[in-house]
Short mmCIF file of C-alpha atoms and ligand atoms in Angstrom, two decimals:
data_model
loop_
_atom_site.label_atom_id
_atom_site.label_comp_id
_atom_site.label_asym_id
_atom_site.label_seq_id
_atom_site.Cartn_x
_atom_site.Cartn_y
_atom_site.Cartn_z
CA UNK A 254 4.51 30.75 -140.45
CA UNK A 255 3.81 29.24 -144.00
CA UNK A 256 6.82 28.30 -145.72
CA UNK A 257 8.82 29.33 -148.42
CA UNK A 258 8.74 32.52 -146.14
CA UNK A 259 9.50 36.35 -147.89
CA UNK A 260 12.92 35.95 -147.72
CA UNK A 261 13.92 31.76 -148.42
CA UNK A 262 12.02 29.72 -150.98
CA UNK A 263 12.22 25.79 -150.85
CA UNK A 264 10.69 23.56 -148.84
CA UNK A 265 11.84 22.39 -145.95
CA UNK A 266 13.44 19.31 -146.46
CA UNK A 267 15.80 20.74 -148.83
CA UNK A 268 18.10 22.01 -145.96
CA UNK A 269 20.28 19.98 -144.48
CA UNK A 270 20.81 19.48 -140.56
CA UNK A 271 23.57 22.08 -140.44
CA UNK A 272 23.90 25.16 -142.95
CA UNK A 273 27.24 27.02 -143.31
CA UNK A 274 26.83 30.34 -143.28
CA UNK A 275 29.66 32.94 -145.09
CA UNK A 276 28.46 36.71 -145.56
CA UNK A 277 29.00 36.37 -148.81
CA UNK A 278 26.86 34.93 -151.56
CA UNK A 279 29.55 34.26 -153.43
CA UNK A 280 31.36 32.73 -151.07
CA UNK A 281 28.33 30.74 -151.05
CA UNK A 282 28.42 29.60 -154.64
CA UNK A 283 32.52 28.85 -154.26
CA UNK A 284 31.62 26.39 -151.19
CA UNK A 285 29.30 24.59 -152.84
CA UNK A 286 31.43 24.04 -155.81
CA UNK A 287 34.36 23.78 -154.10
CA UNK A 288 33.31 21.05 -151.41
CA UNK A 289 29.90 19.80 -152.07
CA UNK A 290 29.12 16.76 -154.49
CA UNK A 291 25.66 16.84 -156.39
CA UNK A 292 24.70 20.43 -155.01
CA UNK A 293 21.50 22.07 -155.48
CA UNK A 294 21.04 25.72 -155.44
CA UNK A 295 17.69 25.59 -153.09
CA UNK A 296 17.26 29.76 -152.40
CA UNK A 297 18.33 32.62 -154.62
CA UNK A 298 15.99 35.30 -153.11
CA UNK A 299 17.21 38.22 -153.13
CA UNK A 300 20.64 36.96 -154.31
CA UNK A 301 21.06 35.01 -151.39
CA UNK A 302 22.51 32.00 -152.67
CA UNK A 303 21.64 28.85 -150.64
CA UNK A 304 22.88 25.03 -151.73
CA UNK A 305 22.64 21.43 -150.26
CA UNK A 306 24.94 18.59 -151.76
CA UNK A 307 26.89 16.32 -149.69
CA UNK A 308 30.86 16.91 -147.74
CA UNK A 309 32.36 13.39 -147.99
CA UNK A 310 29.03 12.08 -148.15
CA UNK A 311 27.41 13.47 -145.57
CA UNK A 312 24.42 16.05 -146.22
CA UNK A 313 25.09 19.31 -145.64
CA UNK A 314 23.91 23.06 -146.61
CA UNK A 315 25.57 26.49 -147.09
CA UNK A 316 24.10 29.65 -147.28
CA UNK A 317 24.71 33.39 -147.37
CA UNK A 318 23.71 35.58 -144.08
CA UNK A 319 24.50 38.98 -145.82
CA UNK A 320 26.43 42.00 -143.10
CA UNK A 321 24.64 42.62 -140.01
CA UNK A 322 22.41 41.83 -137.39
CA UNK A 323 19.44 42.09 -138.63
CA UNK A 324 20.34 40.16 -142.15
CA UNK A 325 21.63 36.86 -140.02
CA UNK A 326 18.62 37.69 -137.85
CA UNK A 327 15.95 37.25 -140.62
CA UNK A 328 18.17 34.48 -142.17
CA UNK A 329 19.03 32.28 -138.98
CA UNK A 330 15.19 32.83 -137.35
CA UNK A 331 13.61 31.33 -140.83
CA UNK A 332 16.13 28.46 -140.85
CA UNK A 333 15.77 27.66 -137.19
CA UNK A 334 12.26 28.20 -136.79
CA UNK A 335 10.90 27.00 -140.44
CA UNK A 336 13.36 24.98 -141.87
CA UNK A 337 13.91 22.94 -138.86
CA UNK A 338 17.64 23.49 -139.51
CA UNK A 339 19.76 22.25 -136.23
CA UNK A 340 22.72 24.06 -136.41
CA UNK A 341 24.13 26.62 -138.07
CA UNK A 342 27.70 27.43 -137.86
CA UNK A 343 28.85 31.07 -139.45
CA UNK A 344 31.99 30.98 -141.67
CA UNK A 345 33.21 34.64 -141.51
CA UNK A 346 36.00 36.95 -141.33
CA UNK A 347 36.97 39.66 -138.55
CA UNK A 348 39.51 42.19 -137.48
CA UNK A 349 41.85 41.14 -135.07
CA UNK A 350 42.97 43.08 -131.48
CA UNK A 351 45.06 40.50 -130.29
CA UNK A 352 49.12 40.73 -131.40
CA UNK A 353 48.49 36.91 -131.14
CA UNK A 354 46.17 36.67 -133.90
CA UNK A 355 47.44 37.76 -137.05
CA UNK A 356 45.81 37.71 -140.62
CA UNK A 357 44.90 33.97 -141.73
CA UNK A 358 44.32 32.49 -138.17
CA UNK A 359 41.13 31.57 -136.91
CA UNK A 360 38.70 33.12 -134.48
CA UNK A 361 36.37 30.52 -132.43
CA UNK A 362 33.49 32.70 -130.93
CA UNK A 363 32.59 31.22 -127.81
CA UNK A 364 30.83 34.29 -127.02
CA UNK A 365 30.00 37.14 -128.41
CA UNK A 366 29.74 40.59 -126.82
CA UNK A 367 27.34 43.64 -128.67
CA UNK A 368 26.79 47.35 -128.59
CA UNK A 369 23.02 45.66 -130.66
CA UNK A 370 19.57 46.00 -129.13
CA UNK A 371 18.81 42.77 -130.79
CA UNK A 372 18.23 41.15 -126.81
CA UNK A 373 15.82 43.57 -126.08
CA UNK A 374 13.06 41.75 -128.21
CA UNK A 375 13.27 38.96 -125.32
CA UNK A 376 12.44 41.65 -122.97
CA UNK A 377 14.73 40.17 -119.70
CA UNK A 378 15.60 42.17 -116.76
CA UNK A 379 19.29 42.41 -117.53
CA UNK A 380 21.68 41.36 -120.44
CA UNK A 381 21.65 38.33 -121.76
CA UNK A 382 25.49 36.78 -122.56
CA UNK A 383 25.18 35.48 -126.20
CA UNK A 384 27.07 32.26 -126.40
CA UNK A 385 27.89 29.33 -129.04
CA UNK A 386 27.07 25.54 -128.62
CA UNK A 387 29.68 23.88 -126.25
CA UNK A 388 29.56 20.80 -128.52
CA UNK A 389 30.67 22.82 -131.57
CA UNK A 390 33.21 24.98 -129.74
CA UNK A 391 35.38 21.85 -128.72
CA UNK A 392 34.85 20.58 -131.80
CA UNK A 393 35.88 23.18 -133.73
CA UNK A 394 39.09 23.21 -131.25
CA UNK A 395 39.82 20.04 -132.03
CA UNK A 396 39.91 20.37 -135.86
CA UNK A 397 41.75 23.26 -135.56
CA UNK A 398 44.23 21.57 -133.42
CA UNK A 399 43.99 18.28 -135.63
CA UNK A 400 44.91 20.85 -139.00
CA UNK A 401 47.47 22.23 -137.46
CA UNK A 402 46.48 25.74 -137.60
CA UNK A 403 46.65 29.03 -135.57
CA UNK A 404 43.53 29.47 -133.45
CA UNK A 405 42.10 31.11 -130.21
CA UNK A 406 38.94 30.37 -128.75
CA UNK A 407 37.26 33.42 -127.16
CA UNK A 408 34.67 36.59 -127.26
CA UNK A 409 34.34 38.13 -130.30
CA UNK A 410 32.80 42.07 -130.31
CA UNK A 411 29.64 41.58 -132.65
CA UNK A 412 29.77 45.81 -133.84
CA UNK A 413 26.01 47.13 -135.46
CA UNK A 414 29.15 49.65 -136.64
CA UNK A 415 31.84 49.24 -139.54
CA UNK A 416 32.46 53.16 -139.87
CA UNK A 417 32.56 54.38 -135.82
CA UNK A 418 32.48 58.25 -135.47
CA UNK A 419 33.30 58.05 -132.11
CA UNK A 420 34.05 55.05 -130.44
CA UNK A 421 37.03 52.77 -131.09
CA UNK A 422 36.58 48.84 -131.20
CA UNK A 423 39.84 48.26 -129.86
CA UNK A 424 38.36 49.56 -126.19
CA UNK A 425 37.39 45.76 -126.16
CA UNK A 426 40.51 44.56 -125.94
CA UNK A 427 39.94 45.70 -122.38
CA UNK A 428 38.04 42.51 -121.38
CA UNK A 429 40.39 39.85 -123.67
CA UNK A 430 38.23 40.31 -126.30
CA UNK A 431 39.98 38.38 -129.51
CA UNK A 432 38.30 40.85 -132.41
CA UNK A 433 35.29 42.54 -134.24
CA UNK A 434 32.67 40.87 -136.64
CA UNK A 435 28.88 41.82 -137.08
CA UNK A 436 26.90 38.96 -137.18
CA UNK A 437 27.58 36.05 -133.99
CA UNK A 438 25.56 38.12 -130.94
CA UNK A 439 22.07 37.91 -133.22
CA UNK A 440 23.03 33.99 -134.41
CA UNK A 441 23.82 33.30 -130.66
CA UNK A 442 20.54 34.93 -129.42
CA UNK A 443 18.19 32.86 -132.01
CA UNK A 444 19.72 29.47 -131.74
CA UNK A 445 19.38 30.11 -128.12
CA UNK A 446 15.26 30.93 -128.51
CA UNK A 447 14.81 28.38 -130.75
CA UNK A 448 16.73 25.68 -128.44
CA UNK A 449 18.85 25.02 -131.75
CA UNK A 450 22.78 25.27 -132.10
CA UNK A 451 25.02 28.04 -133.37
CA UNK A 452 29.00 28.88 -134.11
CA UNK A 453 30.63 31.37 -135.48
CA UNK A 454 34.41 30.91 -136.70
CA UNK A 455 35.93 33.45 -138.24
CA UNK A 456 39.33 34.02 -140.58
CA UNK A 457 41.17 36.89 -139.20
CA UNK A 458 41.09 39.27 -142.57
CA UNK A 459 42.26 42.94 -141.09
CA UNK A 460 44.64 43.42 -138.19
CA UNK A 461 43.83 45.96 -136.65
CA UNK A 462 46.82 46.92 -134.64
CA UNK A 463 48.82 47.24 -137.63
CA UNK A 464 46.85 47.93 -141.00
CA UNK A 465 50.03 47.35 -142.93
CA UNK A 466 49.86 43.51 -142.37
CA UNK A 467 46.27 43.08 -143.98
CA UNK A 468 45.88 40.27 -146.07
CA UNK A 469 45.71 40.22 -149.90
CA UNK A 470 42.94 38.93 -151.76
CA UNK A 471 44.85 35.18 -152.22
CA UNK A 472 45.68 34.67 -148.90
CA UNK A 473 42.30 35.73 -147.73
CA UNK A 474 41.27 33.28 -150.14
CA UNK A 475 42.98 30.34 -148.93
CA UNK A 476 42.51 31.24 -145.34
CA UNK A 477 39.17 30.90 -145.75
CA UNK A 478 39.12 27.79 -147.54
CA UNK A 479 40.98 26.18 -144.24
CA UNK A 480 38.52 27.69 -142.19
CA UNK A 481 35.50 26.10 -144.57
CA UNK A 482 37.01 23.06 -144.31
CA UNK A 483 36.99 23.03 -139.91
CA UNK A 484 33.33 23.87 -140.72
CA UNK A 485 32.57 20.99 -143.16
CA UNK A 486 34.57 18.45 -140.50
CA UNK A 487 32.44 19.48 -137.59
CA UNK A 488 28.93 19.51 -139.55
CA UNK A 489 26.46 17.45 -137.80
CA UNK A 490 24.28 15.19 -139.90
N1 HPA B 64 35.13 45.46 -138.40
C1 HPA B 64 33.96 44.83 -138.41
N2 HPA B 64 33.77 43.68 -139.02
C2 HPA B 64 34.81 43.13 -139.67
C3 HPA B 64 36.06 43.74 -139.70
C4 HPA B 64 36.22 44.99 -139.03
O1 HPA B 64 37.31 45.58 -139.02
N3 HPA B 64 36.89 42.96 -140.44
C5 HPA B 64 36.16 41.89 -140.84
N4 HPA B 64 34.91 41.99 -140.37
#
């Protein structure tokens, strides 16, 4: 496919190796001026603010995925398949299931469970188990461990569903699963097409086995600046 593509407008050598990838535009915009020197905003389409600049000198980019699915599926496909990105690591945030993961620690997805069709495109005989680069999992560990902060290392439940009429996501607590987010299964399932590399970590922000200790907007805000900066350590050039 020709690039820019409908939905990301640069050419290609404007991304870096690695893109970061929050939900949030914004949170786009506040990594980039937060943590990158001489960023460039590279794609606004659609609001969907995309930068390269350089983490301690080395080269890196960071943009939004937007909720769901199918946003991170558009998103991650064009930067994997077009943009001859390498990796792209997810910065999120999730509910929690675990009474050992409280608001403020950190999620690393080493696989990610679904109630999506999004594996049906590949049309297998079975389902496939949607996992994240082993490289970028111990790494990730070993930041965490090096910052001294509260982590697991696990399945996450990637949910098509924020408001459930029926079913409750804490049923996956059934099978260890750490917590619920709504983008890693369809990141997980391209890099693993496109023979490219994926992560998602995620910043606990709602716990959902006690709604009273959700965090406020500050400490969501400086959870997820620790989390950006395991992220920006781990970045491959
Ligand atoms: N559900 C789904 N996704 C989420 C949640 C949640 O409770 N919290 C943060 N991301």
């Amino acid at each position: 496919m020709p690039i820019p593509t409908a939905h990301i407008a640069c050419k290609k050598e404007d991304f870096a190796k690695t893109v970061l990838m929050p939900g949030d535009p914004l949170r786009s915009k506040f990594i980039a001026e937060t943590y990158l020197d001489d960023a460039v905003l590279v794609n606004d389409i659609r609001g969907v603010q995309g930068y390269t600049g350089y983490y301690k000198g080395k080269r890196v980019s960071v943009m939004a995925s937007g909720m769901g699915q199918p946003s991170i599926g558009i998103y991650s496909y064009e930067l994997f398949n077009f943009y001859d990105v390498s990796s792209i690591i997810r910065v999120g945030s999730c509910g929690s299931f675990q009474p050992d993961l409280k608001p403020c620690d950190i999620v690393v997805a080493m696989g990610a469970c679904t109630n999506s069709n999004f594996a049906s495109q590949f049309g297998l005989n079975g389902n496939f188990a949607p996992i994240a680069d082993f490289g970028l999992v111990r790494a990730a560990a070993d930041q965490c461990e090096k910052m001294g902060v509260n982590y697991r290392v696990g399945n996450v439940f990637s949910s098509d569903i924020f408001y459930n009429d029926v079913y409750s996501d804490l049923d996956w607590r059934k099978l260890g699963v750490l917590g619920v987010e709504m983008e890693a299964a369809a990141l997980y399932c391209n890099a693993a097409r496109a023979g490219k590399k994926a992560l998602c970590i995620c910043s606990v922000s709602d716990y959902l086995l006690d709604m009273s200790q959700n965090m406020d907007a500050d400490s969501r805000r400086t959870a997820f600046t620790k989390m950006m900066e395991v992220a920006l350590e781990i970045a491959e050039e």
